[in-house]
Tab-separated table of C-alpha atoms in Angstrom:
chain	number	residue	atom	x	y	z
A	18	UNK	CA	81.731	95.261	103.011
A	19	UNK	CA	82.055	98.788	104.322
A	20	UNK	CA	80.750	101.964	103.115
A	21	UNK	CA	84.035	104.312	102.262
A	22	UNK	CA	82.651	107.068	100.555
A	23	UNK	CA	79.778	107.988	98.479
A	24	UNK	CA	81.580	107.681	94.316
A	25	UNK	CA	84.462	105.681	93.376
A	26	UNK	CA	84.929	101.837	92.962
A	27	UNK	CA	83.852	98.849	94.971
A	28	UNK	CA	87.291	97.012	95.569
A	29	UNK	CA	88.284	93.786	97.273
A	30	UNK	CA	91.116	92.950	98.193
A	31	UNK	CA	92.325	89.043	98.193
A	32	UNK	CA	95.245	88.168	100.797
A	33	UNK	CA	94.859	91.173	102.884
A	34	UNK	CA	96.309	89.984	105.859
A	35	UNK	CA	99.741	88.897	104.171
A	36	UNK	CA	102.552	90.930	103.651
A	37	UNK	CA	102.388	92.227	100.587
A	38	UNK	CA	98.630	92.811	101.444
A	39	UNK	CA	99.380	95.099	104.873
A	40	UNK	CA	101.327	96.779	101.696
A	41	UNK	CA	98.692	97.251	99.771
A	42	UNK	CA	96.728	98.183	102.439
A	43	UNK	CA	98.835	100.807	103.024
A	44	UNK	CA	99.292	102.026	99.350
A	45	UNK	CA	95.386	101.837	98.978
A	46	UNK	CA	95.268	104.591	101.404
A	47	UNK	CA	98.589	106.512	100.705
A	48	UNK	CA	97.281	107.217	96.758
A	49	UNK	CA	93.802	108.348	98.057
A	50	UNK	CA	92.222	105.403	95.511
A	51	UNK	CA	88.349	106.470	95.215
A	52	UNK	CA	87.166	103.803	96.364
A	53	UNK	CA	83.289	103.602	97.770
A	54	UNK	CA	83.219	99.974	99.001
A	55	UNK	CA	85.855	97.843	100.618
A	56	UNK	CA	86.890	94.399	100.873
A	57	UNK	CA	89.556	92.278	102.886
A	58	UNK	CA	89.695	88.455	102.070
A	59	UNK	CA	91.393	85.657	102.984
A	60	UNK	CA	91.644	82.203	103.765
A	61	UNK	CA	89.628	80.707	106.937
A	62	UNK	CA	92.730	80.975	108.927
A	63	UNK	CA	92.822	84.462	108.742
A	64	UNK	CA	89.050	84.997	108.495
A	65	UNK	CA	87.320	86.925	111.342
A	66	UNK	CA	90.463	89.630	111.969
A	67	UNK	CA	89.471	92.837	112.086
A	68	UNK	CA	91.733	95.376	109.904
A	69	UNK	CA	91.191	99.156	110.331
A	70	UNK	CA	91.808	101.114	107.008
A	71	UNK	CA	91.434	105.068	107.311
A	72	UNK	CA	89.132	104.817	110.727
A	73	UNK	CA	87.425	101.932	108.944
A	74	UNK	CA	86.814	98.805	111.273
A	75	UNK	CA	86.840	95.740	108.149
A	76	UNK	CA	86.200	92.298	108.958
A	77	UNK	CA	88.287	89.931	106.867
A	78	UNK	CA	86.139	87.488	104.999
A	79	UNK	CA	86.600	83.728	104.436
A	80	UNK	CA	87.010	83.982	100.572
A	81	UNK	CA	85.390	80.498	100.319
A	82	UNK	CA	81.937	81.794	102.104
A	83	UNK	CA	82.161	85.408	100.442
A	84	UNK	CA	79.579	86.821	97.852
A	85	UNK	CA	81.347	87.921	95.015
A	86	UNK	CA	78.669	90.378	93.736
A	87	UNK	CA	79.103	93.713	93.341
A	88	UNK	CA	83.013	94.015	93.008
A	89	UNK	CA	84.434	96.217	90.265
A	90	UNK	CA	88.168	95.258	91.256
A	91	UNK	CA	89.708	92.565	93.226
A	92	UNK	CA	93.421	93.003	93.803
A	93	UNK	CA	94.959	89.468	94.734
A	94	UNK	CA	98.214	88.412	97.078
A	95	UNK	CA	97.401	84.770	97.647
A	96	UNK	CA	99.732	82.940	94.992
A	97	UNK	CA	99.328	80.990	92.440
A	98	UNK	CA	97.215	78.023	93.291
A	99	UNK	CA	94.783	80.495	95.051
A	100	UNK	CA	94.775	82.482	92.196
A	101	UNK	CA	94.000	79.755	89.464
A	102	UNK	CA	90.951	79.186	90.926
A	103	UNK	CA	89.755	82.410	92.944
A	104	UNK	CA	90.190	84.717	89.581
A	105	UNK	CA	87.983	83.097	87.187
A	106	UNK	CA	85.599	83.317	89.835
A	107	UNK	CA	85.961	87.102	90.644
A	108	UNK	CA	86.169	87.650	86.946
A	109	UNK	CA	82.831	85.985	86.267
A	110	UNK	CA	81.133	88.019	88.938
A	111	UNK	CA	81.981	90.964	87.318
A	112	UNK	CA	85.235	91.621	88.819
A	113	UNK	CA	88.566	92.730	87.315
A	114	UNK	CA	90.979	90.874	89.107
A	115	UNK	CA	94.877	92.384	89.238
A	116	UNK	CA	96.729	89.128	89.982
A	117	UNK	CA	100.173	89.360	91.918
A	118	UNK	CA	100.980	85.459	91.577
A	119	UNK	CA	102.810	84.151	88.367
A	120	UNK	CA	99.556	82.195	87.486
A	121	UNK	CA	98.426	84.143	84.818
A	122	UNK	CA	101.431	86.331	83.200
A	123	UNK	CA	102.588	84.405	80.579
A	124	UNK	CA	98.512	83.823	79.415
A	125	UNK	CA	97.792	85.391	75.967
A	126	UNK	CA	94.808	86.953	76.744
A	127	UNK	CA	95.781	88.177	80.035
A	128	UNK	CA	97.365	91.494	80.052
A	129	UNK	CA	101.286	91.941	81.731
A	130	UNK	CA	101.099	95.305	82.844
A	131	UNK	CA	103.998	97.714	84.683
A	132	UNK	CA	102.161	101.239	84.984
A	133	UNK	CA	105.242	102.923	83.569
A	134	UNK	CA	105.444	101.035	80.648
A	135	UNK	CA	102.330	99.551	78.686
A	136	UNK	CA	99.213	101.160	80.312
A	137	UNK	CA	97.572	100.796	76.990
A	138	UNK	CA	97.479	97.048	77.043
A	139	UNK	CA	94.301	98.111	79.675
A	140	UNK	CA	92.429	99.243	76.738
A	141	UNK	CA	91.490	95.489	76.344
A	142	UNK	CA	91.322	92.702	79.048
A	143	UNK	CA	89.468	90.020	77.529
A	144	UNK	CA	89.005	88.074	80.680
A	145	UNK	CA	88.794	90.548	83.271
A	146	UNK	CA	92.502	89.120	84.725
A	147	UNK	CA	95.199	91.555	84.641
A	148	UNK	CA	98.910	90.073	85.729
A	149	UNK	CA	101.464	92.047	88.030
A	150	UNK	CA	104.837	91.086	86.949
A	151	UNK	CA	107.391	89.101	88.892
A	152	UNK	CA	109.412	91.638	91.508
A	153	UNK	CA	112.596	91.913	89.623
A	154	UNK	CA	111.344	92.523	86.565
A	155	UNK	CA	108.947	95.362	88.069
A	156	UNK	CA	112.269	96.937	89.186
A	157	UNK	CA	114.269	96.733	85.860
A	158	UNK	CA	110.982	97.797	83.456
A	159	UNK	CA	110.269	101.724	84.676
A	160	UNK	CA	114.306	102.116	83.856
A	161	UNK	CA	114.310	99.694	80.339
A	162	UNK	CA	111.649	101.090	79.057
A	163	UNK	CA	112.273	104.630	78.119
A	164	UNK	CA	115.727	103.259	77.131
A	165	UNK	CA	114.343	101.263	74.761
A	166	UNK	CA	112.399	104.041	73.155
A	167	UNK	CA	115.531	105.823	72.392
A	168	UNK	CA	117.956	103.497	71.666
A	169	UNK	CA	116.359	100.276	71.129
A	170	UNK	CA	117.032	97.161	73.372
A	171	UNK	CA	118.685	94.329	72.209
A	172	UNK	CA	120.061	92.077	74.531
A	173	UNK	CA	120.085	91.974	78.599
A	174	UNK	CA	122.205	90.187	81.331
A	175	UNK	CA	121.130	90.467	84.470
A	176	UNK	CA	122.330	89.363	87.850
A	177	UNK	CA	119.411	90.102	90.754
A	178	UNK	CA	120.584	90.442	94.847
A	179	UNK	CA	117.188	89.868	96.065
A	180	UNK	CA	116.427	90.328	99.851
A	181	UNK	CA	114.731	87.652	101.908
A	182	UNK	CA	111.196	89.335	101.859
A	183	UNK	CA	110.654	88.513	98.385
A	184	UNK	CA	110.379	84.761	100.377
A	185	UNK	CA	107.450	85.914	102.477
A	186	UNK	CA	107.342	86.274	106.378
A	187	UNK	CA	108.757	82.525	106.582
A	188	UNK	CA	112.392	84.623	104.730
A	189	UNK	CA	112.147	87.222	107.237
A	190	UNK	CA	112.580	85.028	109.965
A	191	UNK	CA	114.959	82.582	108.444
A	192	UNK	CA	117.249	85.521	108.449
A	193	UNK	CA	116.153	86.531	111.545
A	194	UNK	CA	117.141	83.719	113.446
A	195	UNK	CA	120.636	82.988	111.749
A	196	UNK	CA	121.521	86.350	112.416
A	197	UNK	CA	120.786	86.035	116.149
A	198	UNK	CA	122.500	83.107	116.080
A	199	UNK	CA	125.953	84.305	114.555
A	200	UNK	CA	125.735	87.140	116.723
A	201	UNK	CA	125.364	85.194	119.749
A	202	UNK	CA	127.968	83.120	118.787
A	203	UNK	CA	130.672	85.703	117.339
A	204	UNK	CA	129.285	86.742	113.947
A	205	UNK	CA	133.551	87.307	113.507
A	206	UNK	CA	134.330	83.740	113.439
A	207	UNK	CA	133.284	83.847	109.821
A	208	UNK	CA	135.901	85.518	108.592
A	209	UNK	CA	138.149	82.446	108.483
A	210	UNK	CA	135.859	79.615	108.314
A	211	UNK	CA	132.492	79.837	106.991
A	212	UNK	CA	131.466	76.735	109.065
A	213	UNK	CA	132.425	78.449	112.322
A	214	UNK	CA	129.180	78.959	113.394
A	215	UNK	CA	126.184	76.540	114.335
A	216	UNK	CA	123.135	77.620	112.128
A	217	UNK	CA	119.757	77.032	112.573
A	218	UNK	CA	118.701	74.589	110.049
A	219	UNK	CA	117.316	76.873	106.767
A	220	UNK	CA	113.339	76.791	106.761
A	221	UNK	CA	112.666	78.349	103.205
A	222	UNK	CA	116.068	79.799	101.921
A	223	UNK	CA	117.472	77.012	101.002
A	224	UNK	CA	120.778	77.337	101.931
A	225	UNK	CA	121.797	79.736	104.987
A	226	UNK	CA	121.255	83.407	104.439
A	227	UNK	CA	122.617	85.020	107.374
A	228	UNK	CA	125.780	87.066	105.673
A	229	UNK	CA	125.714	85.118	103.177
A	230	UNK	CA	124.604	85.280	99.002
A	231	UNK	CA	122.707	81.920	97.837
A	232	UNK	CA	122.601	81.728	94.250
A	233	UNK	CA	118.970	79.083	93.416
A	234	UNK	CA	115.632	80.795	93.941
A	235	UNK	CA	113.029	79.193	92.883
A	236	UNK	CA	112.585	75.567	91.430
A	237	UNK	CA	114.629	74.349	88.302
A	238	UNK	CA	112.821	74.290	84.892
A	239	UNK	CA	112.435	70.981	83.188
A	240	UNK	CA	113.290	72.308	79.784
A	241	UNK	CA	117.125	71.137	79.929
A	242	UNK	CA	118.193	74.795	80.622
A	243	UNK	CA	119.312	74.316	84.242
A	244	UNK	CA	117.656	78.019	84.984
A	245	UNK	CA	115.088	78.175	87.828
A	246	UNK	CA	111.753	79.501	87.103
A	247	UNK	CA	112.845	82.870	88.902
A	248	UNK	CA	115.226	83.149	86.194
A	249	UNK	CA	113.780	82.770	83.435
A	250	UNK	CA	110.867	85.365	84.481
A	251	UNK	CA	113.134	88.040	84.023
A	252	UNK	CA	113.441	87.062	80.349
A	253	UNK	CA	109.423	86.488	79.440
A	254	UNK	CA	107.882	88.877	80.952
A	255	UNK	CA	110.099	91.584	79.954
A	256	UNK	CA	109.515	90.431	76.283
A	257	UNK	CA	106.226	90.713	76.863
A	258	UNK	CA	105.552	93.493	78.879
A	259	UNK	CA	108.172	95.956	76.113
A	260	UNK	CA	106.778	94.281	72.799
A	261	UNK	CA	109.958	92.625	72.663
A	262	UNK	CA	109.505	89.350	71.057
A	263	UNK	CA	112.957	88.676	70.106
A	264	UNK	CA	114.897	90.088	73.447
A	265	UNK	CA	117.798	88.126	74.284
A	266	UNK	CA	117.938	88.231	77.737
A	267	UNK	CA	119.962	86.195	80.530
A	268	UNK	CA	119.267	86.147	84.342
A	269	UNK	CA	121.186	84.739	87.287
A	270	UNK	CA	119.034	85.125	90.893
A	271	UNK	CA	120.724	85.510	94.075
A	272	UNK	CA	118.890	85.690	97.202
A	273	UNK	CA	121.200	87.835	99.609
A	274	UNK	CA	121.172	88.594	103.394
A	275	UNK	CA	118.915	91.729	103.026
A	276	UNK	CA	115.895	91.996	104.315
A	277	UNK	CA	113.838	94.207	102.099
A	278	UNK	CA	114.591	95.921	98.591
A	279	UNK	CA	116.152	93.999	95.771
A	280	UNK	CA	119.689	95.196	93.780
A	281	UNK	CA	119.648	93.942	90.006
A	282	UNK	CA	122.987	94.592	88.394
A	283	UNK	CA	121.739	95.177	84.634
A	284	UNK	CA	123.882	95.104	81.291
A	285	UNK	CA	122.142	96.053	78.143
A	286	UNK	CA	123.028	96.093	74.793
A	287	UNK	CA	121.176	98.510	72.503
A	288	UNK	CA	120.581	98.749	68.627
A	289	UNK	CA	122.059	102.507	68.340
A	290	UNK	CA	124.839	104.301	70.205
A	291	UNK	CA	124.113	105.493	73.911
A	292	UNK	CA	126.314	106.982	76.230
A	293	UNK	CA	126.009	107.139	80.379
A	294	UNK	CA	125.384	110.974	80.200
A	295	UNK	CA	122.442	110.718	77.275
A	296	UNK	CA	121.251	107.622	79.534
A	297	UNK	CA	121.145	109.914	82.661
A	298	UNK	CA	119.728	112.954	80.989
A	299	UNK	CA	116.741	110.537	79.440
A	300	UNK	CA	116.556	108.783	83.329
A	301	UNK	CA	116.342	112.148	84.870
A	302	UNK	CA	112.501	112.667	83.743
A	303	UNK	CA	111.463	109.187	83.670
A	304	UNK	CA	108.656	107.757	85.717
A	305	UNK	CA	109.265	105.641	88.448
A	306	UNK	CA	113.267	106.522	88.094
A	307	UNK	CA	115.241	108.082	90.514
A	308	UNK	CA	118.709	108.853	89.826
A	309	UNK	CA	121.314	108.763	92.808
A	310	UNK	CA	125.135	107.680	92.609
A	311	UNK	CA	124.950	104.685	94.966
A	312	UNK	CA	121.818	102.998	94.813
A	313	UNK	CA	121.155	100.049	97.069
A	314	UNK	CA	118.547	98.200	99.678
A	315	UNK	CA	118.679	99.925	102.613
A	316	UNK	CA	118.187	104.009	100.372
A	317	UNK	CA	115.585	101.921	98.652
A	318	UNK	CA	113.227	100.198	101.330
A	319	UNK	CA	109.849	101.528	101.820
A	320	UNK	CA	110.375	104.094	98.592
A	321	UNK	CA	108.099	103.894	95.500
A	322	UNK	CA	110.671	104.304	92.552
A	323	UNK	CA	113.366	102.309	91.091
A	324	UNK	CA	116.563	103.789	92.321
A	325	UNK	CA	119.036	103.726	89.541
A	326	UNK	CA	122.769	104.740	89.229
A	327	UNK	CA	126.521	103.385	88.814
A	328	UNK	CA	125.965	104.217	85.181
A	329	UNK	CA	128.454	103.484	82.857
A	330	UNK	CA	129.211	102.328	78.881
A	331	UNK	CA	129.721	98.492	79.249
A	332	UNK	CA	133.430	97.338	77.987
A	333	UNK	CA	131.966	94.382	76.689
A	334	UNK	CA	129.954	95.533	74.209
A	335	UNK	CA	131.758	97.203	71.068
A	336	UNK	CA	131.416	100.849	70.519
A	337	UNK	CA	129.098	102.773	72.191
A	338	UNK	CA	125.489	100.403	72.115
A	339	UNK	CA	126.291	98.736	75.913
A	340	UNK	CA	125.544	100.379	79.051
A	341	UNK	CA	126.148	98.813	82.513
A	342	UNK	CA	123.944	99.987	85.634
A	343	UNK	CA	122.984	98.961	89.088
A	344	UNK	CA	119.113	99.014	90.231
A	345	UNK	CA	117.610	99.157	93.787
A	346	UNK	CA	114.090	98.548	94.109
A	347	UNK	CA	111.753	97.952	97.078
A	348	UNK	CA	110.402	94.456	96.315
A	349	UNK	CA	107.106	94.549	98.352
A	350	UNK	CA	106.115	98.094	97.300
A	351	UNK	CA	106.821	98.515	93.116
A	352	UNK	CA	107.835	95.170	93.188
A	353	UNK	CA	104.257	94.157	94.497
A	354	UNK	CA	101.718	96.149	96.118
A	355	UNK	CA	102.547	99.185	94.228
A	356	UNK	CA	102.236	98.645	90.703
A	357	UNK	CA	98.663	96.387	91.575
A	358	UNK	CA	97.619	99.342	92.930
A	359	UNK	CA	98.302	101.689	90.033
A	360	UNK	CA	96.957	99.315	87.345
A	361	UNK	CA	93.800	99.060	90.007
A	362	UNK	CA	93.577	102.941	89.078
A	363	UNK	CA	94.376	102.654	85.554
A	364	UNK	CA	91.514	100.244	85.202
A	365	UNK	CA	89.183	102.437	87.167
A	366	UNK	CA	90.282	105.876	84.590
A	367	UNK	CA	89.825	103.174	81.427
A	368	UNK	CA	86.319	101.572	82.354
A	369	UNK	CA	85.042	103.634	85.501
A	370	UNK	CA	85.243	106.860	84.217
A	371	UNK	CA	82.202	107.489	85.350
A	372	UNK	CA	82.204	106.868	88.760
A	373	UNK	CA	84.783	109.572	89.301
């Protein structure tokens, strides 16, 4: 534990050494979170590394061996399995625990927050675990939602392009290496035959990723659907997180030769007439939104807002009540760290008030 300031909140932070920790680590500091005690935790492989955090020298802690007292928020990047049993723990300590694994989003009595969207479902957290959503629908929400207001979702397809970092470090390098390897071997021979080149054998994509678009992420659902998991998180949790029960919504996940950012091609279908123009004029203000005419990965790596554009009224959809739109989003910032942090601070404005 180390002393940070003299008010604010004691926070901890669970998987600090990951990637989407450094991220965190970094938007922790970036958004000036009044914070008067810090944390970093991990597992005992990472335990002992020292992380420096505005002049700061931290010790990360073996979770296992680490006093939970005395923690207002814990923010967590260890997946799922960590996560089941780590934030009960926290949570009976005293902690509130913002969980970035899927473990607890689809739980009742667990909030499924996106800052931008329901903030209010703070006012209660029954069991001191808050969920962040899954990256792609983090991306889609800040844009949906104010749509919604107005014009009243009804039905979604969406198609995601989602870079390798949403895989972890084990993606990065996946891509990495294929890359290296195609280039060493005449990246060109593709172009006519797609076996041309001799690939490194794929350790977590499963199929190669190098310049190419592999359409399975995630593990297929036993429910006779033939979606993957990944897929059919896009549909839940934005029922959830909008109040939307009854959304009919349809995903297809591609994992894409990008390293960071995510694209999410988006057609939605909406109770009452909308046109591109009223969509852009509502977009224009909206939090988390930034308009642009081309948005993609690279504009939207290492940016905080979902970069939306290539508006247009969807063909498909009779009269005016479909719009079509492309979304770029970075995956490890909103998509992750980001949004964890900002419900971190909308818990601390709800229930630490006072320590302002």
């Amino acid at each position: 534990m180390v002393r940070i300031s003299d008010r604010g909140v004691n926070v901890a932070v669970l998987g600090a050494t990951g990637q989407v920790g450094m991220v965190m680590r970094r938007v922790l500091d970036e958004r000036n979170v009044p914070i008067h005690d810090l944390r970093f935790m991990a597992s005992a492989h990472s335990a002992g590394t020292t992380l420096t955090w505005r002049g700061h020298d931290i010790v990360v802690e073996d979770v296992e061996k680490a006093n939970l007292s005395g923690i207002d928020i814990a923010i967590f990047s260890a997946g799922g399995g960590t996560s089941k049993v780590w934030a009960p723990r926290f949570a009976e300590a005293g902690a509130y625990v913002v969980d970035n694994s899927s473990q607890w989003r689809m739980h009742d009595d667990v909030p499924l927050v996106v800052a931008e969207a329901n903030p209010d479902d703070l006012d209660d957290v029954p069991r001191r675990i808050i969920a962040n959503p899954n990256c792609t629908t983090m991306a889609c929400i800040p844009v949906l939602k104010p749509l919604d207001v107005a014009f009243g979702l009804k039905r979604l397809i969406v198609s995601s392009y989602q870079a390798v970092s949403g895989a972890g470090r084990a993606g990065v390098e996946q891509l990495m290496n294929e890359a290296k390897a195609a280039v060493d071997q005449g990246a060109d021979k593709l172009v006519f035959d797609g076996s041309a080149i001799d690939f490194p054998k794929p350790t977590k994509v499963v199929r190669t990723i190098a310049f190419n678009a592999v359409p399975f992420i995630g593990e297929i659902v036993d429910d006779g659907s033939e979606e993957t998991d990944e897929e059919q998180k896009m549909r839940n949790e934005s029922r959830k997180i909008l109040h939307l029960p009854n959304l009919k919504a349809s995903c297809t996940c591609v994992r894409v030769g990008v390293f960071t950012a995510h694209g999410m091609s988006v057609n939605a279908e909406f109770e009452r007439d909308v046109t591109p123009d009223m969509a852009r004029d509502l977009l224009r203000d909206a939090p988390g939104v930034q308009l642009c005419d081309i948005p993609n990965p690279q504009l939207a790596a290492g940016k905080d807002p979902s970069f939306v554009g290539r508006i247009r009224q969807d063909q498909a959809v009779d009269g005016h009540r479909g719009l079509a739109i492309f979304i770029a989003n970075d995956n490890l910032r909103k998509g992750a760290a980001l949004n964890a942090v900002e419900l971190a601070e909308i818990v601390i404005r709800k229930h630490f008030a006072d320590r302002l």
